[in-house]
Amino acid sequence: MTSVTESPLLSVHRACKSFPGVRALHEVDLTLNKGEVLAVIGENGAGKSTLMKILAGVQLPDSGDIRLDGTPIVIDSVQTALSHGIALIHQELNLSGNLDVGANIFLGREPRRFGLIDKQRIREESKQVLSLVGLDVSPDTLAGSLSIGRQQLVEIAKALSTDARVLIMDEPTSSLSHGESERLFEVIRDLRRRGVSIIYISHRLGEVKDLADSVCVLRDGENAGELGHDEITHDSMVRLMVGRDVSQFYARQPHKPGASLLEVAGLRTSTYPSEELSFTVRAGEIVGVAGLVGAGRTEMLRTLFGVDPMLAGTIRVDGQPIALHSPRDAINAGLALVPEDRKAEGLVIDMPVRSNVSLASLRRHRRLGVFRNESAERSDTSAMIDKLNIKTPSAEQIARLLSGGNQQKVVLGKWLTMSPRVLFLDEPTRGIDVGAKQEIYSLMETLAEQGVAVLFVSSEMEEILGMADRALVMHEGRITGELTREQLSEEAVMHLATGGADAA
Amino acid sequence: MNKILGILLLLVFVCVGTTLLNDAFVESFNMQNIVRYSAFYGIIGIGVAMVIITGGIDLSIGSVIGLVGCVLPMLLVDNGWSVPASLAAVMLLALIIGLTHGLLITKMRLQPFIVTLCGLLVYRGLARWITSDQTKGFGSEFNDSLRLLAIGKPCSVAFLTLLAGIGVTLGSGWQLMRSRRTIDVTTEGSTARWHLPTVGIILGLLLIVIGGSRFAHGYEINAGGTLVSLGSIDIPGWSTRVHPDGVELPRQFMLWAGLGVIPGVLWLMVVLGGRNPRSIVLPLVLVGVAAGLVWGATWLVDRPDDWFWKGKKLVDDTSWWGGNWARTWRIVAVFSSLGLLMASLAWLGQQAVRIAGTAATAPLLLTTSCAILWLLSQTPLGETLVPAPFIVLMLMAFAASIFLNQTIYGRYLLALGNNEEAARFSGINTDRMILLAYVLCSLAAGLGGILFALDTNSIQPASHGNFYELYAIAAAVLGGCSLRGGEGTILGVVIGAAVMRVLYNSINLIGIPSQLEFAIIGLVILLGVVADEMVKRIASRQQSS
């Protein structure tokens, strides 16, 4: 597309970045030419976000160099990145819904006149950038009154108003409808014609195939390969993303599942009220739930656990229908949920390990109806510290001070003291180190062998492929397919997760 | 724990400083008053602490106190209801108010600030309306019965000391027996746990001796009445009249016990100084210097007229702010040198713990108790009677701390205050717990309202209880409750309430213009919170590095 002799617009060479316990990026290279759409793909945790944060000045790399037009630059803040013409559009919208569109576009760098905000100039310049993205709204419109798709376009207009030469878009379509996505693609193509370079991050391989001039694949924080325009196919991308021998990490025996333990029929969640979910999980079975972000998997678990209201449907545990109005009902029925966000939902983060492990079982052990049984708390906690190998100086350590993996084990410990019959896990290994991951996998194994029904949600393809006896794949609130262990493959899951079954 | 220690030090600081500046502070009449009013604020403070722990707030307390204060005399005096019926009726009123707040906050998802702010306005308006703004009171009819609940002095300090001694001894003994079972857990914590009960038993026995010796001599109990008869036990053979020697004996006992400070200091010097002289000698020297400064400040600055330099008066008495130079000088000198003394003592203690580890806690605690005994021996505590509200507060604080620390519901409150979502995900009915917190808060306000009304006996519907919610909140915050929720101790709140009251009293006694009262209380609270925040930051910085 661009002439070969010209040096690339932006290049990253041997970038490294580590966080405590995690190596996020290791000697990653990236090259972006002028007027090019470069797609960066990879599984969750492959290092895409870290790389983009480095380019946008949110984080500094530990080593490696970044060149713009062949000149080495240091991007130490978002302001520096913007002054070099690099703008990042976050996955979550960052607009102030209470301000109008013009004010949002110029937020933090309002043009002044006599010391006051020059509203006239904001209006005029906003109109210009809005027309660039093909958005026909008045700059005086309240940002919050626009649809999500239009807000996304305002975000892009905001980035363009800073004279950005490089636009980084982090999963821009994750919350857009089909029509809105199409509109966005047109804008992207139009920007490309104007010479703006775009780094496009997405899980949706179909979009990537349509849009990208080249593809950079990351895996475990390293370059897994690059694909030129003609090489971009669904298969080639998946091959590079998964890459390694999956079975090694998850060496495990398939289970002989028992009788069906959890039966869900016609479940409607408040997020997708029009979709009905039905499935069963048998005793001693590990069932994975795959799907893209926003497919309604977390919402399904929340509803099954009584956190979110259940609009319709029946849930049977061991054949007995249960009435589900609150988490307490779920717990009484023998269910347990390790939630997605352990800091917000799993842990009372400023309390000691002991208080966290005992929080759910306090009621069970109470004396005289109201009094805590402290010795039961202590023995439960030390049992869990041993069993789960929680690395903590003592049971009285504040949960906040533990590492992510150990925090997750504390949450697991809380539920294991309740000896649940059905265990729900939502992204059980997100943000934790490899060692702790392995321990959590083997714990899931052990529980399944003891006859617990395990249902886990994961966005990591490998986890689904490696751990699940059976997988449910969800897309936009619907279970689009069910795959047995024999049928499980990256392609099959991706196909169903992107709504492939509907199209076929 | 550190927070309670901090606020306790602040209390000691203000008390000792005020006493140095004006002996009237420790007179029994003054002490009784401080204790009585601290108890009122402590009661409503404990109530609001429950709500603050959940991360909420209750602004309506003052108006609830006003409303209860109007309704109670109306029922009792104007309508001739019986005492139990009237009390039950006003407590029911408080209960309904709390339920309403709780339901609006949990079911309608309204913000606590708004709900209780509206409550503040509504109950005040109601109180003024039902009374037509007429002052209400109980007359003199209840002076010897119901009003004793607020103004009675049912027992002597000695009696309470004896009770406390028995309580501490038994409690520590139980702890000691329990810890023996788990002594094989050889962590730092349990070694300390083993020592603390021993110290507790020694302390408890000491209290029994002090209290008992005084109790045997006995005091006139002037709470006859029908309702309040606590401590008015007439044990045959034990006179209920003041024995002529009754005052001196325990005071001297305390004085001698206070000499236990000396072996404590010797222990510090010999044992710790031997191990690491530099770290112990420097703080010891500083303590000495600071003590000298305190002495200088109280003794020398007391006589500004005697200060001459080349025939010219050094300290001019020209009015500066509302008072005179000399007085201002004295206040500043006494408090700053006392602050230096306490800080250097704290440093000394810290060094001792650093050198000797947890083994130092027991001797330090004993030395500190001896020092407190010595300080107390300088006060006429023996002639002091305990006001009835203080006993109400003690009972309530005891119940509240059992609730907060020993029941599953207390744990639920603390957990949901820190992270409501996580509590909900753990199967806790968070709505019901929050509702409970608001009910408890309003009930405490109702109880406080009854006591305040009985105490004043002249209730102005438009102003009775104004701002009291803010005193209660201030006491809770001073006592270590975080407005973000999830943090707080009952003991802290009680001490916080005492600090508020002592500050108020101190301002009057040391001659600071009373116009500055609010400003000074506000500044002290602010300083307390800033200090707390700074300690937290330093701690987290040390953690991360």
mmCIF file of C-alpha atoms in Angstrom, chain B residues 112-249:
data_model
loop_
_atom_site.group_PDB
_atom_site.id
_atom_site.type_symbol
_atom_site.label_atom_id
_atom_site.label_comp_id
_atom_site.label_asym_id
_atom_site.label_seq_id
_atom_site.Cartn_x
_atom_site.Cartn_y
_atom_site.Cartn_z
ATOM 1 C CA PRO B 112 -28.902 8.485 53.330
ATOM 2 C CA PHE B 113 -27.793 12.100 53.380
ATOM 3 C CA ILE B 114 -30.999 13.283 51.706
ATOM 4 C CA VAL B 115 -33.352 11.021 53.640
ATOM 5 C CA THR B 116 -32.004 12.011 57.022
ATOM 6 C CA LEU B 117 -31.624 15.655 56.041
ATOM 7 C CA CYS B 118 -35.335 15.682 55.296
ATOM 8 C CA GLY B 119 -35.854 13.893 58.607
ATOM 9 C CA LEU B 120 -33.956 16.674 60.333
ATOM 10 C CA LEU B 121 -36.358 19.246 58.927
ATOM 11 C CA VAL B 122 -39.516 17.200 59.364
ATOM 12 C CA TYR B 123 -39.043 16.167 63.018
ATOM 13 C CA ARG B 124 -38.010 19.658 64.043
ATOM 14 C CA GLY B 125 -41.120 21.055 62.402
ATOM 15 C CA LEU B 126 -43.313 18.415 64.025
ATOM 16 C CA ALA B 127 -41.835 19.147 67.446
ATOM 17 C CA ARG B 128 -42.561 22.837 67.073
ATOM 18 C CA TRP B 129 -46.043 22.208 65.755
ATOM 19 C CA ILE B 130 -47.274 19.796 68.445
ATOM 20 C CA THR B 131 -45.976 22.065 71.190
ATOM 21 C CA SER B 132 -46.997 25.316 69.465
ATOM 22 C CA ASP B 133 -43.414 26.364 70.234
ATOM 23 C CA GLN B 134 -44.164 26.346 73.957
ATOM 24 C CA THR B 135 -41.370 25.336 76.302
ATOM 25 C CA LYS B 136 -41.966 21.885 77.805
ATOM 26 C CA GLY B 137 -40.742 20.425 81.051
ATOM 27 C CA PHE B 138 -41.382 17.893 83.764
ATOM 28 C CA GLY B 139 -41.786 20.341 86.651
ATOM 29 C CA SER B 140 -40.461 19.076 89.943
ATOM 30 C CA GLU B 141 -42.745 16.075 90.081
ATOM 31 C CA PHE B 142 -40.174 13.637 88.703
ATOM 32 C CA ASN B 143 -37.102 15.012 90.429
ATOM 33 C CA ASP B 144 -36.863 12.018 92.719
ATOM 34 C CA SER B 145 -37.877 9.389 90.253
ATOM 35 C CA LEU B 146 -37.600 9.451 86.480
ATOM 36 C CA ARG B 147 -35.271 12.430 86.242
ATOM 37 C CA LEU B 148 -32.700 10.583 88.303
ATOM 38 C CA LEU B 149 -31.997 8.620 85.156
ATOM 39 C CA ALA B 150 -30.311 11.742 83.830
ATOM 40 C CA ILE B 151 -29.309 13.714 86.895
ATOM 41 C CA GLY B 152 -28.884 10.981 89.506
ATOM 42 C CA LYS B 153 -25.559 9.819 90.831
ATOM 43 C CA PRO B 154 -26.311 6.278 91.838
ATOM 44 C CA CYS B 155 -22.916 5.067 92.928
ATOM 45 C CA SER B 156 -19.399 6.109 93.713
ATOM 46 C CA VAL B 157 -16.410 5.845 91.426
ATOM 47 C CA ALA B 158 -15.031 3.411 93.971
ATOM 48 C CA PHE B 159 -17.963 1.081 93.432
ATOM 49 C CA LEU B 160 -17.462 1.158 89.683
ATOM 50 C CA THR B 161 -13.712 0.706 90.115
ATOM 51 C CA LEU B 162 -14.384 -2.373 92.175
ATOM 52 C CA LEU B 163 -16.764 -3.719 89.547
ATOM 53 C CA ALA B 164 -14.312 -2.929 86.765
ATOM 54 C CA GLY B 165 -11.539 -4.631 88.732
ATOM 55 C CA ILE B 166 -13.596 -7.780 89.112
ATOM 56 C CA GLY B 167 -14.544 -7.660 85.442
ATOM 57 C CA VAL B 168 -10.987 -7.143 84.193
ATOM 58 C CA THR B 169 -9.619 -9.872 86.457
ATOM 59 C CA LEU B 170 -12.200 -12.432 85.419
ATOM 60 C CA GLY B 171 -11.935 -11.492 81.750
ATOM 61 C CA SER B 172 -8.149 -11.655 81.753
ATOM 62 C CA GLY B 173 -8.205 -14.924 83.638
ATOM 63 C CA TRP B 174 -10.474 -16.395 81.016
ATOM 64 C CA GLN B 175 -8.240 -15.085 78.250
ATOM 65 C CA LEU B 176 -5.216 -16.573 79.971
ATOM 66 C CA MET B 177 -6.847 -19.988 80.191
ATOM 67 C CA ARG B 178 -7.942 -19.837 76.612
ATOM 68 C CA SER B 179 -4.569 -18.752 75.309
ATOM 69 C CA ARG B 180 -2.861 -21.606 77.139
ATOM 70 C CA ARG B 181 -4.745 -23.977 74.955
ATOM 71 C CA THR B 182 -3.449 -22.325 71.835
ATOM 72 C CA ILE B 183 -0.020 -21.334 73.088
ATOM 73 C CA ASP B 184 1.635 -23.819 70.747
ATOM 74 C CA VAL B 185 0.825 -21.462 67.873
ATOM 75 C CA THR B 186 4.136 -19.695 68.182
ATOM 76 C CA THR B 187 3.560 -16.500 66.286
ATOM 77 C CA GLU B 188 4.386 -13.055 67.541
ATOM 78 C CA GLY B 189 0.737 -12.348 68.198
ATOM 79 C CA SER B 190 0.150 -15.193 70.586
ATOM 80 C CA THR B 191 3.203 -14.451 72.700
ATOM 81 C CA ALA B 192 1.751 -11.023 73.258
ATOM 82 C CA ARG B 193 -1.638 -12.518 73.928
ATOM 83 C CA TRP B 194 -0.109 -14.596 76.649
ATOM 84 C CA HIS B 195 1.390 -11.572 78.316
ATOM 85 C CA LEU B 196 -1.559 -9.255 78.099
ATOM 86 C CA PRO B 197 -3.878 -11.343 80.287
ATOM 87 C CA THR B 198 -1.195 -11.502 82.950
ATOM 88 C CA VAL B 199 -0.981 -7.744 82.905
ATOM 89 C CA GLY B 200 -4.773 -7.633 82.910
ATOM 90 C CA ILE B 201 -5.004 -9.752 86.030
ATOM 91 C CA ILE B 202 -2.477 -7.621 87.871
ATOM 92 C CA LEU B 203 -4.357 -4.485 86.814
ATOM 93 C CA GLY B 204 -7.690 -5.974 87.766
ATOM 94 C CA LEU B 205 -6.469 -6.937 91.224
ATOM 95 C CA LEU B 206 -5.072 -3.444 91.623
ATOM 96 C CA LEU B 207 -8.444 -1.961 90.737
ATOM 97 C CA ILE B 208 -10.171 -4.268 93.208
ATOM 98 C CA VAL B 209 -7.869 -3.125 95.984
ATOM 99 C CA ILE B 210 -8.301 0.549 95.113
ATOM 100 C CA GLY B 211 -12.032 0.384 94.609
ATOM 101 C CA GLY B 212 -12.631 -2.013 97.446
ATOM 102 C CA SER B 213 -10.720 0.004 99.966
ATOM 103 C CA ARG B 214 -12.838 2.987 99.130
ATOM 104 C CA PHE B 215 -16.048 1.100 98.795
ATOM 105 C CA ALA B 216 -15.556 -0.295 102.270
ATOM 106 C CA HIS B 217 -15.521 3.211 103.593
ATOM 107 C CA GLY B 218 -18.486 3.948 101.481
ATOM 108 C CA TYR B 219 -20.198 7.065 100.287
ATOM 109 C CA GLU B 220 -23.538 8.639 100.677
ATOM 110 C CA ILE B 221 -25.738 7.431 97.921
ATOM 111 C CA ASN B 222 -28.174 10.120 96.949
ATOM 112 C CA ALA B 223 -30.190 8.271 94.394
ATOM 113 C CA GLY B 224 -33.210 7.207 96.357
ATOM 114 C CA GLY B 225 -35.980 7.138 93.846
ATOM 115 C CA THR B 226 -37.904 4.354 92.320
ATOM 116 C CA LEU B 227 -36.154 3.935 89.043
ATOM 117 C CA VAL B 228 -32.490 4.364 89.763
ATOM 118 C CA SER B 229 -31.241 2.316 92.625
ATOM 119 C CA LEU B 230 -28.001 1.056 91.142
ATOM 120 C CA GLY B 231 -25.306 0.843 93.759
ATOM 121 C CA SER B 232 -27.521 2.003 96.563
ATOM 122 C CA ILE B 233 -26.854 -1.246 98.276
ATOM 123 C CA ASP B 234 -26.573 -0.880 101.998
ATOM 124 C CA ILE B 235 -24.393 -3.716 103.106
ATOM 125 C CA PRO B 236 -24.804 -4.203 106.845
ATOM 126 C CA GLY B 237 -21.741 -3.109 108.719
ATOM 127 C CA TRP B 238 -20.464 -1.055 105.784
ATOM 128 C CA SER B 239 -21.259 2.502 106.516
ATOM 129 C CA THR B 240 -22.908 4.495 103.785
ATOM 130 C CA ARG B 241 -21.467 7.666 105.254
ATOM 131 C CA VAL B 242 -18.166 9.172 104.267
ATOM 132 C CA HIS B 243 -15.461 8.001 106.575
ATOM 133 C CA PRO B 244 -13.150 10.781 107.651
ATOM 134 C CA ASP B 245 -10.126 8.807 106.430
ATOM 135 C CA GLY B 246 -11.979 7.462 103.448
ATOM 136 C CA VAL B 247 -10.476 9.848 101.011
ATOM 137 C CA GLU B 248 -6.870 9.740 101.988
ATOM 138 C CA LEU B 249 -6.145 6.032 102.138
#
